[in-house]
Coordinates of C-alpha atoms in Angstrom, one line a residue:
Chain S
M594 CA -43.1 -8.4 100.1
A595 CA -41.0 -9.0 102.9
K596 CA -38.5 -6.1 103.1
I597 CA -35.2 -7.5 103.0
N598 CA -32.8 -6.1 100.9
K599 CA -28.8 -6.5 100.6
S600 CA -28.2 -4.5 103.8
T601 CA -30.9 -6.5 105.6
L602 CA -28.4 -9.9 104.8
E603 CA -25.5 -8.3 105.4
K604 CA -26.4 -7.1 108.9
A605 CA -28.1 -10.9 109.7
A606 CA -24.7 -12.5 108.6
K607 CA -22.5 -10.0 110.6
R608 CA -25.3 -10.5 113.7
I609 CA -24.9 -14.3 114.1
S610 CA -21.5 -15.1 113.1
P611 CA -19.9 -14.9 116.4
F612 CA -22.8 -17.8 117.4
I613 CA -23.2 -19.9 114.6
H614 CA -20.8 -22.3 113.0
R615 CA -19.1 -21.5 109.2
T616 CA -19.9 -24.9 108.3
P617 CA -17.7 -26.5 105.9
I618 CA -18.2 -27.4 101.9
L619 CA -17.8 -31.0 101.0
T620 CA -16.9 -32.4 97.7
S621 CA -17.1 -36.4 96.6
K622 CA -15.6 -37.6 93.7
G623 CA -17.2 -40.5 94.0
I624 CA -20.5 -38.8 94.0
N625 CA -19.8 -36.2 91.2
D626 CA -18.9 -39.3 88.9
I627 CA -22.4 -41.0 89.8
A628 CA -24.3 -37.5 89.2
G629 CA -21.9 -36.2 86.2
C630 CA -21.9 -32.9 87.7
R631 CA -19.5 -31.3 90.0
L632 CA -21.4 -31.0 93.2
F633 CA -20.5 -28.6 96.4
F634 CA -22.2 -29.8 99.6
K635 CA -22.5 -27.1 102.2
C636 CA -22.9 -29.1 105.8
E637 CA -25.6 -27.5 108.0
N638 CA -25.5 -30.8 109.5
F639 CA -22.8 -29.9 111.5
Q640 CA -24.6 -26.7 112.3
K641 CA -25.5 -26.2 116.2
V642 CA -28.3 -28.2 116.9
G643 CA -27.6 -30.1 114.1
A644 CA -29.7 -28.1 111.0
F645 CA -29.5 -24.6 109.3
K646 CA -32.3 -23.8 111.9
Y647 CA -29.9 -22.7 114.3
R648 CA -29.1 -19.4 112.2
G649 CA -32.5 -17.8 111.9
A650 CA -33.4 -18.6 115.4
T651 CA -30.2 -16.7 116.2
N652 CA -31.1 -14.1 114.4
A653 CA -34.5 -13.1 115.6
I654 CA -33.9 -13.9 119.0
R655 CA -30.8 -11.5 118.7
Q656 CA -32.8 -8.4 117.5
L657 CA -35.5 -8.5 120.6
N658 CA -35.0 -6.1 122.9
R659 CA -34.3 -6.2 126.6
D660 CA -37.9 -6.1 127.7
Q661 CA -39.3 -8.9 125.0
L662 CA -36.3 -11.1 126.4
V663 CA -36.8 -11.3 130.1
K664 CA -40.6 -12.9 128.8
G665 CA -38.8 -15.4 126.5
V666 CA -39.8 -16.9 123.2
A667 CA -42.1 -19.4 122.4
T668 CA -43.0 -21.6 118.9
H669 CA -44.9 -24.5 118.2
S670 CA -42.5 -27.2 116.2
S671 CA -41.7 -30.5 117.0
G672 CA -38.6 -30.5 114.2
N673 CA -35.5 -28.4 114.3
H674 CA -36.4 -25.1 115.0
A675 CA -37.8 -26.0 118.2
Q676 CA -34.0 -27.2 119.0
A677 CA -33.1 -24.2 117.2
L678 CA -34.8 -21.7 119.4
A679 CA -34.5 -23.7 122.5
L680 CA -30.4 -23.1 122.3
A681 CA -30.4 -19.9 120.7
A682 CA -32.4 -18.7 124.0
K683 CA -30.4 -20.9 126.9
I684 CA -27.2 -19.1 125.9
I685 CA -28.6 -15.6 126.6
N686 CA -30.8 -17.0 129.6
V687 CA -33.8 -16.7 128.3
P688 CA -37.0 -19.2 128.7
A689 CA -38.0 -20.9 125.2
Y690 CA -41.6 -22.4 125.3
I691 CA -42.4 -24.8 123.2
V692 CA -45.2 -26.4 122.3
M693 CA -44.6 -30.1 121.1
P694 CA -47.4 -32.3 120.1
E695 CA -48.0 -35.3 123.0
N696 CA -47.5 -38.3 120.3
A697 CA -43.8 -36.3 119.4
P698 CA -41.0 -38.5 119.5
Q699 CA -39.6 -39.2 122.9
S700 CA -36.0 -38.2 121.2
K701 CA -37.6 -34.9 120.0
K702 CA -38.7 -33.8 123.6
E703 CA -35.1 -35.1 125.3
A704 CA -33.5 -33.0 122.5
V705 CA -35.8 -30.1 123.4
A706 CA -35.6 -30.3 127.0
G707 CA -31.6 -31.2 126.6
Y708 CA -31.2 -27.3 125.2
G709 CA -32.9 -26.1 128.4
G710 CA -36.4 -25.9 126.3
K711 CA -39.8 -25.8 128.4
I712 CA -42.1 -28.0 126.7
I713 CA -46.1 -27.3 126.5
E714 CA -47.8 -30.7 125.3
C715 CA -50.6 -30.3 123.3
E716 CA -52.9 -32.9 121.2
A717 CA -51.4 -33.4 117.6
T718 CA -53.6 -31.3 115.8
L719 CA -52.9 -27.8 114.1
E720 CA -55.8 -26.2 116.1
S721 CA -54.6 -27.7 119.1
R722 CA -51.0 -26.0 118.7
E723 CA -51.9 -23.1 117.9
S724 CA -54.3 -22.6 120.3
T725 CA -52.0 -23.9 122.9
L726 CA -49.8 -21.2 121.8
E727 CA -51.5 -18.5 122.1
Q728 CA -52.4 -19.7 125.5
V729 CA -48.9 -20.0 126.1
I730 CA -48.0 -16.2 124.7
R731 CA -50.9 -15.2 126.9
D732 CA -49.9 -16.5 129.9
T733 CA -45.7 -15.6 129.8
G734 CA -45.9 -12.5 127.6
A735 CA -43.0 -14.4 125.4
V736 CA -42.7 -13.6 121.8
F737 CA -43.7 -15.7 119.3
V738 CA -41.1 -16.9 117.0
H739 CA -42.1 -19.0 113.8
P740 CA -40.3 -21.3 112.2
Y741 CA -40.4 -19.7 109.0
N742 CA -42.8 -17.2 107.8
D743 CA -41.2 -14.6 109.4
E744 CA -38.1 -12.0 107.9
N745 CA -35.3 -12.3 110.5
I746 CA -35.8 -16.0 109.9
I747 CA -35.6 -16.0 105.9
A748 CA -32.6 -13.1 106.5
G749 CA -31.3 -15.8 108.9
Q750 CA -31.4 -18.8 106.7
A751 CA -30.0 -16.5 104.0
T752 CA -26.3 -16.6 105.8
C753 CA -26.0 -20.0 104.4
A754 CA -25.6 -19.5 100.8
M755 CA -24.2 -16.1 101.0
E756 CA -21.2 -18.3 102.6
I757 CA -21.7 -20.6 100.1
Y758 CA -21.1 -17.6 97.3
E759 CA -18.0 -16.6 99.2
E760 CA -16.5 -20.2 99.0
V761 CA -17.6 -21.9 95.7
N762 CA -16.6 -20.5 92.1
N763 CA -19.4 -19.8 89.5
P764 CA -22.2 -22.1 90.3
D765 CA -24.8 -22.5 87.9
Y766 CA -27.4 -23.9 90.7
I767 CA -28.0 -23.7 94.0
L768 CA -30.2 -26.3 95.4
T769 CA -32.3 -26.6 99.1
P770 CA -35.1 -28.4 100.2
V771 CA -38.4 -26.8 100.6
G772 CA -41.0 -27.3 103.4
G773 CA -42.3 -23.7 104.6
G774 CA -39.6 -22.3 102.3
G775 CA -37.5 -20.4 105.1
L776 CA -34.7 -21.6 103.4
L777 CA -35.4 -21.5 100.4
S778 CA -36.7 -18.1 100.2
G779 CA -33.3 -16.8 101.7
T780 CA -31.3 -18.8 100.0
A781 CA -33.3 -17.2 96.8
L782 CA -32.6 -13.6 98.0
A783 CA -28.9 -14.5 98.9
T784 CA -28.6 -15.5 95.3
H785 CA -30.0 -12.4 93.8
Y786 CA -27.9 -10.2 95.7
F787 CA -24.5 -12.5 96.2
S788 CA -24.3 -14.8 93.5
P789 CA -22.9 -14.6 89.6
P790 CA -25.9 -13.4 87.9
H791 CA -26.4 -17.2 85.9
T792 CA -26.7 -19.1 89.4
S793 CA -30.2 -20.8 89.2
V794 CA -32.2 -21.3 92.9
I795 CA -34.3 -24.3 92.5
G796 CA -36.0 -25.6 95.4
C797 CA -36.4 -29.5 95.9
E798 CA -39.7 -30.5 97.6
P799 CA -40.9 -34.6 98.1
A800 CA -43.4 -35.5 96.0
G801 CA -45.8 -36.5 99.0
A802 CA -45.5 -32.8 100.1
D803 CA -45.5 -31.2 97.1
D804 CA -47.5 -27.9 98.4
A805 CA -44.6 -25.4 96.9
Y806 CA -44.4 -27.2 93.7
R807 CA -48.3 -26.8 93.4
S808 CA -48.5 -23.2 94.8
I809 CA -46.2 -22.1 92.1
Q810 CA -48.2 -24.0 89.3
A811 CA -51.3 -22.3 90.7
G812 CA -49.7 -18.8 91.4
K813 CA -51.2 -18.9 94.8
I814 CA -50.6 -20.9 98.4
I815 CA -52.3 -24.4 98.3
P816 CA -51.2 -25.5 101.5
S817 CA -50.4 -29.3 102.2
V818 CA -53.5 -31.2 103.8
H819 CA -52.4 -34.8 104.1
P820 CA -48.6 -34.6 103.7
D821 CA -47.0 -38.2 103.9
T822 CA -42.5 -38.1 103.0
I823 CA -40.0 -39.7 105.0
A824 CA -38.4 -36.0 104.7
D825 CA -40.4 -35.4 107.8
G826 CA -38.8 -32.1 107.9
L827 CA -40.5 -30.9 105.0
L828 CA -43.8 -31.2 105.7
T829 CA -45.1 -28.0 106.6
S830 CA -46.5 -25.4 103.9
L831 CA -44.9 -22.2 102.4
G832 CA -46.7 -19.0 104.2
D833 CA -47.4 -15.7 103.0
K834 CA -44.2 -13.8 103.7
T835 CA -41.9 -16.8 102.1
F836 CA -44.1 -17.4 99.1
P837 CA -43.8 -14.0 97.4
I838 CA -39.9 -14.5 97.2
I839 CA -39.8 -17.7 96.3
K840 CA -42.3 -16.9 93.1
K841 CA -40.1 -14.0 92.3
Y842 CA -36.3 -15.5 93.1
V843 CA -36.7 -19.3 92.5
S844 CA -36.5 -20.7 88.9
Q845 CA -38.1 -23.5 89.6
I846 CA -39.8 -26.3 92.3
I847 CA -38.7 -30.3 91.3
T848 CA -40.1 -33.3 92.8
C849 CA -38.9 -37.0 93.5
N850 CA -40.1 -39.8 95.3
D851 CA -39.7 -41.3 98.8
Q852 CA -37.7 -43.8 97.1
Q853 CA -35.4 -41.7 95.2
I854 CA -34.6 -39.7 98.8
T855 CA -33.7 -42.7 100.7
D856 CA -31.1 -44.0 97.5
A857 CA -29.8 -40.4 97.5
M858 CA -29.4 -40.1 101.6
K859 CA -28.0 -43.6 101.7
L860 CA -25.4 -42.4 99.2
I861 CA -24.5 -39.8 100.8
W862 CA -24.5 -41.8 103.9
Q863 CA -21.7 -44.6 102.2
R864 CA -19.8 -42.1 99.8
M865 CA -19.0 -39.4 102.3
K866 CA -19.2 -40.7 105.6
I867 CA -21.5 -37.9 107.1
I868 CA -25.2 -38.0 108.4
I869 CA -28.0 -36.3 106.9
E870 CA -32.0 -36.6 107.8
P871 CA -33.9 -37.5 104.8
S872 CA -34.8 -33.9 103.7
A873 CA -31.3 -32.7 103.6
A874 CA -31.0 -35.4 101.0
V875 CA -34.0 -34.4 98.7
P876 CA -32.0 -32.2 96.5
L877 CA -29.4 -34.7 95.6
A878 CA -32.2 -37.0 94.7
V879 CA -33.6 -34.7 92.3
I880 CA -30.1 -34.1 90.7
L881 CA -30.0 -38.1 90.3
N882 CA -33.3 -38.1 88.8
N883 CA -33.1 -35.4 86.1
H884 CA -29.4 -35.9 84.4
E885 CA -30.8 -34.2 81.0
I886 CA -31.0 -30.5 83.7
F887 CA -27.9 -30.9 86.0
R888 CA -25.4 -32.9 83.4
N889 CA -21.6 -31.1 83.5
S890 CA -23.0 -28.4 85.8
R891 CA -21.7 -26.8 89.2
I892 CA -24.1 -26.9 92.0
A893 CA -24.2 -26.0 95.5
I894 CA -26.5 -27.8 97.5
I895 CA -27.4 -27.3 100.7
L896 CA -27.3 -30.3 103.2
S897 CA -30.0 -29.0 105.5
G898 CA -29.8 -31.2 108.4
G899 CA -28.4 -34.3 110.4
N900 CA -31.0 -35.0 112.8
I901 CA -32.1 -38.7 112.6
D902 CA -33.9 -41.6 115.1
F903 CA -31.5 -44.2 114.4
D904 CA -34.1 -46.6 114.6
K905 CA -35.6 -45.0 112.0
I906 CA -33.0 -45.2 109.2
P907 CA -34.9 -45.9 105.8
F908 CA -32.4 -48.1 104.3
I909 CA -31.9 -50.2 106.8
Chain N
M1464 CA 14.5 -52.4 115.0
A1465 CA 12.6 -51.1 111.7
K1466 CA 15.0 -48.5 110.1
I1467 CA 12.4 -45.6 110.2
N1468 CA 14.2 -42.0 111.0
K1469 CA 13.0 -38.4 110.9
S1470 CA 13.5 -38.0 107.5
T1471 CA 12.0 -41.4 106.3
L1472 CA 8.9 -40.0 107.5
E1473 CA 9.5 -36.5 106.1
K1474 CA 10.1 -38.2 102.9
A1475 CA 7.0 -40.6 103.1
A1476 CA 4.6 -37.4 103.7
K1477 CA 5.9 -35.3 100.6
R1478 CA 5.6 -38.6 98.5
I1479 CA 1.8 -39.4 99.5
S1480 CA 0.7 -35.6 99.8
P1481 CA -0.8 -34.9 96.4
F1482 CA -2.5 -38.6 96.4
I1483 CA -4.2 -38.4 99.8
H1484 CA -6.6 -36.7 101.6
R1485 CA -5.4 -34.0 104.0
T1486 CA -8.3 -34.9 106.2
P1487 CA -10.0 -32.2 108.4
I1488 CA -9.7 -32.5 112.5
L1489 CA -13.0 -31.8 113.9
T1490 CA -13.8 -31.0 117.3
S1491 CA -17.5 -31.5 119.3
K1492 CA -18.0 -29.2 122.3
G1493 CA -21.1 -31.5 123.6
I1494 CA -18.2 -34.3 123.7
N1495 CA -15.7 -32.2 125.3
D1496 CA -18.0 -31.4 128.2
I1497 CA -19.3 -35.3 129.0
A1498 CA -15.4 -36.4 128.3
G1499 CA -14.0 -33.6 130.6
C1500 CA -11.5 -32.6 128.4
R1501 CA -10.3 -30.9 125.3
L1502 CA -10.8 -33.6 122.3
F1503 CA -9.3 -33.3 118.6
F1504 CA -10.5 -35.3 116.4
K1505 CA -8.7 -36.1 113.3
C1506 CA -11.5 -37.8 110.5
E1507 CA -9.6 -40.6 108.3
N1508 CA -13.0 -42.0 108.0
F1509 CA -13.1 -38.8 105.3
Q1510 CA -9.5 -40.4 104.0
K1511 CA -9.9 -41.8 100.6
V1512 CA -11.3 -45.5 100.6
G1513 CA -12.7 -44.1 104.0
A1514 CA -9.5 -45.2 106.4
F1515 CA -6.1 -44.1 106.9
K1516 CA -4.8 -47.4 105.5
Y1517 CA -4.9 -45.7 101.5
R1518 CA -1.7 -43.8 103.4
G1519 CA 0.5 -46.5 104.2
A1520 CA -0.6 -48.0 101.1
T1521 CA 0.2 -45.1 98.6
N1522 CA 4.0 -45.1 100.4
A1523 CA 4.5 -48.5 99.6
I1524 CA 3.4 -48.9 95.7
R1525 CA 5.0 -45.2 95.4
Q1526 CA 8.5 -46.9 96.3
L1527 CA 8.2 -49.9 94.0
N1528 CA 10.4 -49.4 90.8
R1529 CA 8.8 -49.7 87.3
D1530 CA 9.9 -54.0 86.7
Q1531 CA 7.9 -54.2 90.1
L1532 CA 5.0 -52.0 89.2
V1533 CA 4.4 -54.1 85.7
K1534 CA 3.9 -57.1 87.9
G1535 CA 1.7 -55.7 90.0
V1536 CA 1.0 -56.0 93.9
A1537 CA -0.8 -58.4 96.1
T1538 CA -1.9 -59.0 100.1
H1539 CA -4.6 -60.7 101.3
S1540 CA -7.3 -58.9 103.7
S1541 CA -10.9 -58.4 103.6
G1542 CA -11.0 -54.8 105.1
N1543 CA -9.6 -51.6 104.4
H1544 CA -6.0 -52.5 103.6
A1545 CA -7.4 -54.2 101.0
Q1546 CA -9.4 -51.4 99.2
A1547 CA -6.6 -48.9 99.6
L1548 CA -4.1 -51.3 97.9
A1549 CA -6.6 -51.6 95.3
L1550 CA -7.4 -48.0 94.2
A1551 CA -3.5 -47.2 94.8
A1552 CA -2.6 -49.4 92.4
K1553 CA -5.5 -48.7 90.2
I1554 CA -5.0 -45.1 89.9
I1555 CA -1.1 -46.2 88.3
N1556 CA -2.9 -48.8 86.3
V1557 CA -0.8 -51.5 88.0
P1558 CA -3.0 -54.5 89.1
A1559 CA -4.1 -55.5 92.3
Y1560 CA -4.6 -59.1 93.3
I1561 CA -6.2 -59.3 96.5
V1562 CA -7.2 -62.5 98.4
M1563 CA -9.8 -62.2 100.1
P1564 CA -11.6 -65.2 102.5
E1565 CA -14.9 -66.8 100.5
N1566 CA -16.7 -65.9 103.5
A1567 CA -16.2 -62.4 103.2
P1568 CA -19.0 -60.3 103.0
Q1569 CA -20.5 -59.2 100.0
S1570 CA -20.1 -55.5 100.5
K1571 CA -16.3 -55.9 100.9
K1572 CA -15.9 -58.2 97.8
E1573 CA -17.9 -55.3 95.7
A1574 CA -15.9 -52.7 97.4
V1575 CA -12.6 -54.2 96.4
A1576 CA -13.7 -54.8 92.6
G1577 CA -15.4 -50.9 92.6
Y1578 CA -11.5 -50.2 93.2
G1579 CA -10.3 -52.3 90.3
G1580 CA -8.6 -54.7 92.5
K1581 CA -8.7 -58.6 90.8
I1582 CA -10.3 -60.6 93.8
I1583 CA -8.9 -64.3 94.4
E1584 CA -10.7 -66.7 96.6
C1585 CA -9.5 -68.8 99.0
E1586 CA -10.6 -70.7 102.2
A1587 CA -11.2 -68.6 105.5
T1588 CA -8.5 -69.9 107.8
L1589 CA -5.0 -68.1 107.9
E1590 CA -3.4 -71.1 106.5
S1591 CA -5.1 -71.0 102.8
R1592 CA -5.2 -67.4 102.7
E1593 CA -1.3 -67.4 103.0
S1594 CA -0.8 -70.6 101.0
T1595 CA -3.0 -68.6 98.0
L1596 CA -1.5 -65.6 98.2
E1597 CA 2.2 -67.3 97.8
Q1598 CA 0.6 -69.3 94.9
V1599 CA -0.3 -65.8 93.3
I1600 CA 2.9 -64.1 93.8
R1601 CA 4.5 -67.2 92.4
D1602 CA 1.7 -67.1 89.7
T1603 CA 2.1 -63.6 88.4
G1604 CA 5.4 -62.0 90.0
A1605 CA 3.4 -59.3 92.0
V1606 CA 4.6 -57.8 95.0
F1607 CA 3.4 -58.8 98.4
V1608 CA 2.6 -55.4 100.3
H1609 CA 1.6 -56.4 104.0
P1610 CA -1.0 -55.1 106.0
Y1611 CA 1.1 -53.3 109.0
N1612 CA 4.3 -55.1 109.2
D1613 CA 5.7 -53.2 106.7
E1614 CA 9.0 -50.1 107.2
N1615 CA 6.9 -48.0 104.2
I1616 CA 3.4 -49.3 105.4
I1617 CA 4.4 -47.8 109.1
A1618 CA 6.4 -44.5 107.5
G1619 CA 2.9 -43.7 105.8
Q1620 CA 0.8 -44.5 108.7
A1621 CA 2.6 -41.7 110.8
T1622 CA 2.0 -39.1 108.3
C1623 CA -1.6 -38.9 109.9
A1624 CA 0.0 -38.0 113.3
M1625 CA 2.0 -35.7 111.5
E1626 CA -0.6 -33.5 110.3
I1627 CA -2.1 -33.2 113.7
Y1628 CA 1.2 -31.9 115.2
E1629 CA 0.9 -29.1 112.4
E1630 CA -2.3 -28.4 113.7
V1631 CA -3.2 -29.2 116.9
N1632 CA -1.3 -27.1 119.8
N1633 CA 0.2 -29.0 122.7
P1634 CA -1.5 -32.1 123.0
D1635 CA -1.4 -34.5 125.9
Y1636 CA -1.8 -37.3 124.2
I1637 CA -2.4 -39.1 121.2
L1638 CA -4.9 -42.3 121.2
T1639 CA -4.9 -44.4 118.4
P1640 CA -7.3 -47.8 117.9
V1641 CA -4.4 -51.2 117.8
G1642 CA -4.7 -54.2 115.7
G1643 CA -1.7 -55.1 113.9
G1644 CA 0.0 -51.6 115.2
G1645 CA 0.6 -50.1 111.8
L1646 CA -0.9 -47.1 112.8
L1647 CA -0.3 -47.0 116.2
S1648 CA 3.5 -47.7 115.7
G1649 CA 3.7 -45.1 113.0
T1650 CA 1.9 -42.6 115.2
A1651 CA 4.6 -43.3 117.9
L1652 CA 7.6 -42.7 115.5
A1653 CA 5.7 -39.8 114.8
T1654 CA 5.5 -38.3 118.3
H1655 CA 8.5 -39.2 118.5
Y1656 CA 10.2 -36.8 116.3
F1657 CA 7.5 -34.2 115.6
S1658 CA 5.0 -33.9 118.4
P1659 CA 6.3 -31.6 122.1
P1660 CA 8.0 -33.8 124.5
H1661 CA 5.2 -34.4 126.4
T1662 CA 2.9 -35.7 124.2
S1663 CA 1.8 -39.3 125.0
V1664 CA 1.1 -42.2 122.7
I1665 CA -1.7 -44.5 124.2
G1666 CA -2.6 -47.2 122.1
C1667 CA -6.5 -48.4 122.4
E1668 CA -7.8 -52.2 121.7
P1669 CA -11.0 -54.1 122.2
A1670 CA -10.4 -56.4 125.5
G1671 CA -12.0 -59.4 122.8
A1672 CA -8.6 -58.6 120.7
D1673 CA -5.8 -57.9 123.4
D1674 CA -2.7 -59.3 122.2
A1675 CA -1.1 -55.9 121.8
Y1676 CA -1.8 -55.2 125.6
R1677 CA -1.0 -58.9 126.5
S1678 CA 2.5 -58.8 124.5
I1679 CA 3.4 -55.4 126.1
Q1680 CA 2.8 -57.0 129.5
A1681 CA 4.9 -60.3 128.5
G1682 CA 7.7 -58.1 127.0
K1683 CA 7.2 -60.5 123.7
I1684 CA 4.6 -60.5 121.0
I1685 CA 1.6 -63.0 121.9
P1686 CA -0.8 -63.1 119.1
S1687 CA -4.4 -63.3 119.3
V1688 CA -5.7 -67.0 119.4
H1689 CA -9.6 -66.4 118.9
P1690 CA -10.0 -62.8 118.8
D1691 CA -14.0 -61.8 119.5
T1692 CA -15.0 -58.3 118.9
I1693 CA -17.7 -55.8 117.3
A1694 CA -14.0 -53.9 116.1
D1695 CA -13.5 -55.6 113.1
G1696 CA -10.5 -53.7 111.9
L1697 CA -9.0 -54.4 115.2
L1698 CA -8.4 -58.8 114.9
T1699 CA -4.7 -58.9 113.6
S1700 CA -2.2 -59.5 115.8
L1701 CA 1.2 -57.5 116.6
G1702 CA 4.3 -57.8 114.1
D1703 CA 7.6 -58.3 114.4
K1704 CA 8.2 -54.5 113.0
T1705 CA 5.4 -52.9 114.9
F1706 CA 5.9 -55.0 117.9
P1707 CA 9.5 -52.9 119.2
I1708 CA 8.5 -49.8 117.8
I1709 CA 5.8 -49.9 120.1
K1710 CA 7.4 -51.5 122.8
K1711 CA 10.2 -48.6 122.9
Y1712 CA 7.3 -45.4 122.1
V1713 CA 3.8 -45.8 123.3
S1714 CA 3.2 -45.4 127.0
Q1715 CA 0.8 -47.6 127.4
I1716 CA -2.0 -49.9 125.6
I1717 CA -5.6 -49.7 127.4
T1718 CA -8.2 -51.7 126.7
C1719 CA -12.1 -51.2 126.5
N1720 CA -14.8 -53.9 125.9
D1721 CA -17.6 -53.9 122.6
Q1722 CA -20.2 -52.0 124.9
Q1723 CA -18.0 -49.3 125.7
I1724 CA -16.8 -49.2 122.0
T1725 CA -20.5 -49.3 120.8
D1726 CA -21.6 -46.0 122.8
A1727 CA -18.6 -44.5 122.0
M1728 CA -19.3 -45.1 118.5
K1729 CA -23.1 -43.8 118.9
L1730 CA -22.3 -40.8 121.0
I1731 CA -20.0 -39.6 117.7
W1732 CA -22.9 -40.6 115.3
Q1733 CA -25.3 -38.4 117.3
R1734 CA -22.9 -35.7 118.3
M1735 CA -20.5 -35.1 115.2
K1736 CA -23.0 -36.4 112.6
I1737 CA -20.1 -38.1 111.1
I1738 CA -20.2 -41.7 110.1
I1739 CA -17.0 -43.6 112.1
E1740 CA -17.0 -47.7 112.1
P1741 CA -16.5 -49.7 115.2
S1742 CA -12.6 -49.7 115.0
A1743 CA -12.4 -45.9 115.2
A1744 CA -14.4 -45.7 118.4
V1745 CA -12.3 -47.6 120.8
P1746 CA -10.0 -45.1 121.9
L1747 CA -12.8 -42.4 122.7
A1748 CA -14.3 -45.5 124.8
V1749 CA -11.2 -45.7 126.7
I1750 CA -11.1 -41.8 127.4
L1751 CA -15.2 -42.1 128.7
N1752 CA -13.9 -44.8 130.5
N1753 CA -11.2 -43.5 132.2
H1754 CA -11.2 -40.1 133.2
E1755 CA -8.9 -40.1 135.9
I1756 CA -6.4 -40.7 133.4
F1757 CA -7.2 -37.7 131.2
R1758 CA -9.5 -35.3 133.0
N1759 CA -8.5 -31.5 131.6
S1760 CA -6.4 -32.9 129.2
R1761 CA -5.6 -32.0 125.8
I1762 CA -6.0 -35.2 123.3
A1763 CA -6.2 -35.8 119.9
I1764 CA -7.9 -39.2 118.8
I1765 CA -7.6 -40.7 114.9
L1766 CA -10.8 -42.0 113.9
S1767 CA -9.1 -44.5 111.7
G1768 CA -12.5 -45.3 109.2
G1769 CA -16.1 -45.2 108.7
N1770 CA -16.3 -48.2 106.1
I1771 CA -19.5 -50.0 108.0
D1772 CA -22.4 -52.6 106.8
F1773 CA -25.4 -50.4 107.4
D1774 CA -26.9 -53.5 108.5
K1775 CA -24.4 -54.6 110.9
I1776 CA -24.4 -51.0 112.8
P1777 CA -24.1 -51.8 116.6
F1778 CA -26.4 -49.9 118.3
I1779 CA -29.4 -50.5 116.5

């Protein structure tokens, strides 16, 4: 299992705090009434680059030594990790090489380029992404920063829940979405070390990309083969560093379908007047469809991000 | 001129503070960089009912006596004032009669009904709205609460800028949208009594509903005849209570067109991840199109509301 202890998390929080936003925790009486419980929304959609991913990317980059930094960092991603790594590298004047599939949306490419990332296009297959990344690393000497299967990334994502436990008294549950498991495993570790003893961690997953659910059932990693969900930040599968933490510290994984995700997303837009991406709506969707578990509880939810193409809003 | 002095405003702030949200002031480095100035966004889109209107409605209702309250309150509005009055009445168990044109969007009627308002439909003409309201008042004995041309409403809206001056050091400008002028006149009075001496108040108006601009030019109220703008909260004309305050205390009215409003609205959605309605984007649109006035300034902006039908987002 990844060697992340209480001190690792405390150091990560201290390391990244000058560079990240301490995001607000919002509440909504209207949504509490509908859900029948008390919800505390940690707004990582207001984080730099619009997603919690900036925490992990910053924690990872800030631990590289001078020789490594000169050669830069690299990753393959078409999502929020790409933007996060690009910005975290830019503000210390380090190159970030981002391998992106040629069919990635133009808006995503522009966002990465806007944060100063150097985009290398590849074919839209995992093989091409990995081989292109390997070539980039050989050519440049850049350090690969994995989107989630990395102890520094996990520790960085854990800092979000640490902030929650400083502000929310006695939550019964903390819920996060789960894709590759970086946020969920970090949250689980933060809960183990910093929450009240009765706080349970629940991973929330789209039914169309339920590899975490199936992996926990099977007791081993079962990757997603053809994930299909509007929650486009949650298509990846658990890694060998995130899975053992989730297996040990997460109470359960609960899935929900795309219509439920859409409904929860629309409710947050309407009632809270904030913009979240579909992936961020998955925990509320789980709560609204499992009243028997959550009724009358105090629940912290991590709203993981707010990056969405406005021409792809699922309820319009 | 309306008799609103420093003490009136202090009492209004104290009166309504238990019932309203103290809304946050957000900043955006990205938008500051684009605008070339430092902006402080007062988020009344997060106010109860999603708009600053709840301040004025609460201040007005809380000053009625027991006999008046029993008979309830009434207004004609298809916008945020209708929702604000309905909710402010509901939480003290008082009936609110809301006259709405029969062609008002279903979503607006549902919102008012959701806050407990009793809807009375009328024809979609000003004459029908006024005659229907008069009939309702005759039938019920309810007290008419005007959307803006009312000293208690103006004092209630002033509390928003008072909160700004408690938190933002030395703003050079404060900008609000202007429709009927309740928010602008209240902001002007709050600035007169509570801001540093150099803070200028600027009213921001859609070119398609520029009655405030023309009224100030002419030195008398010139009503809008056929206002046409996407800023649907700003279609009304100044009243005889708001105009004199604006004339005396507001530095200037600046207009912008609907495309500029749309661009500013989209920028706030994209960069700040918050939902504002078109009317709330008018001040940023004015700033982005008048760099020569605002460059390097410190500017407070009131984001007036966040109520929008998601099938009418102008940039989608």
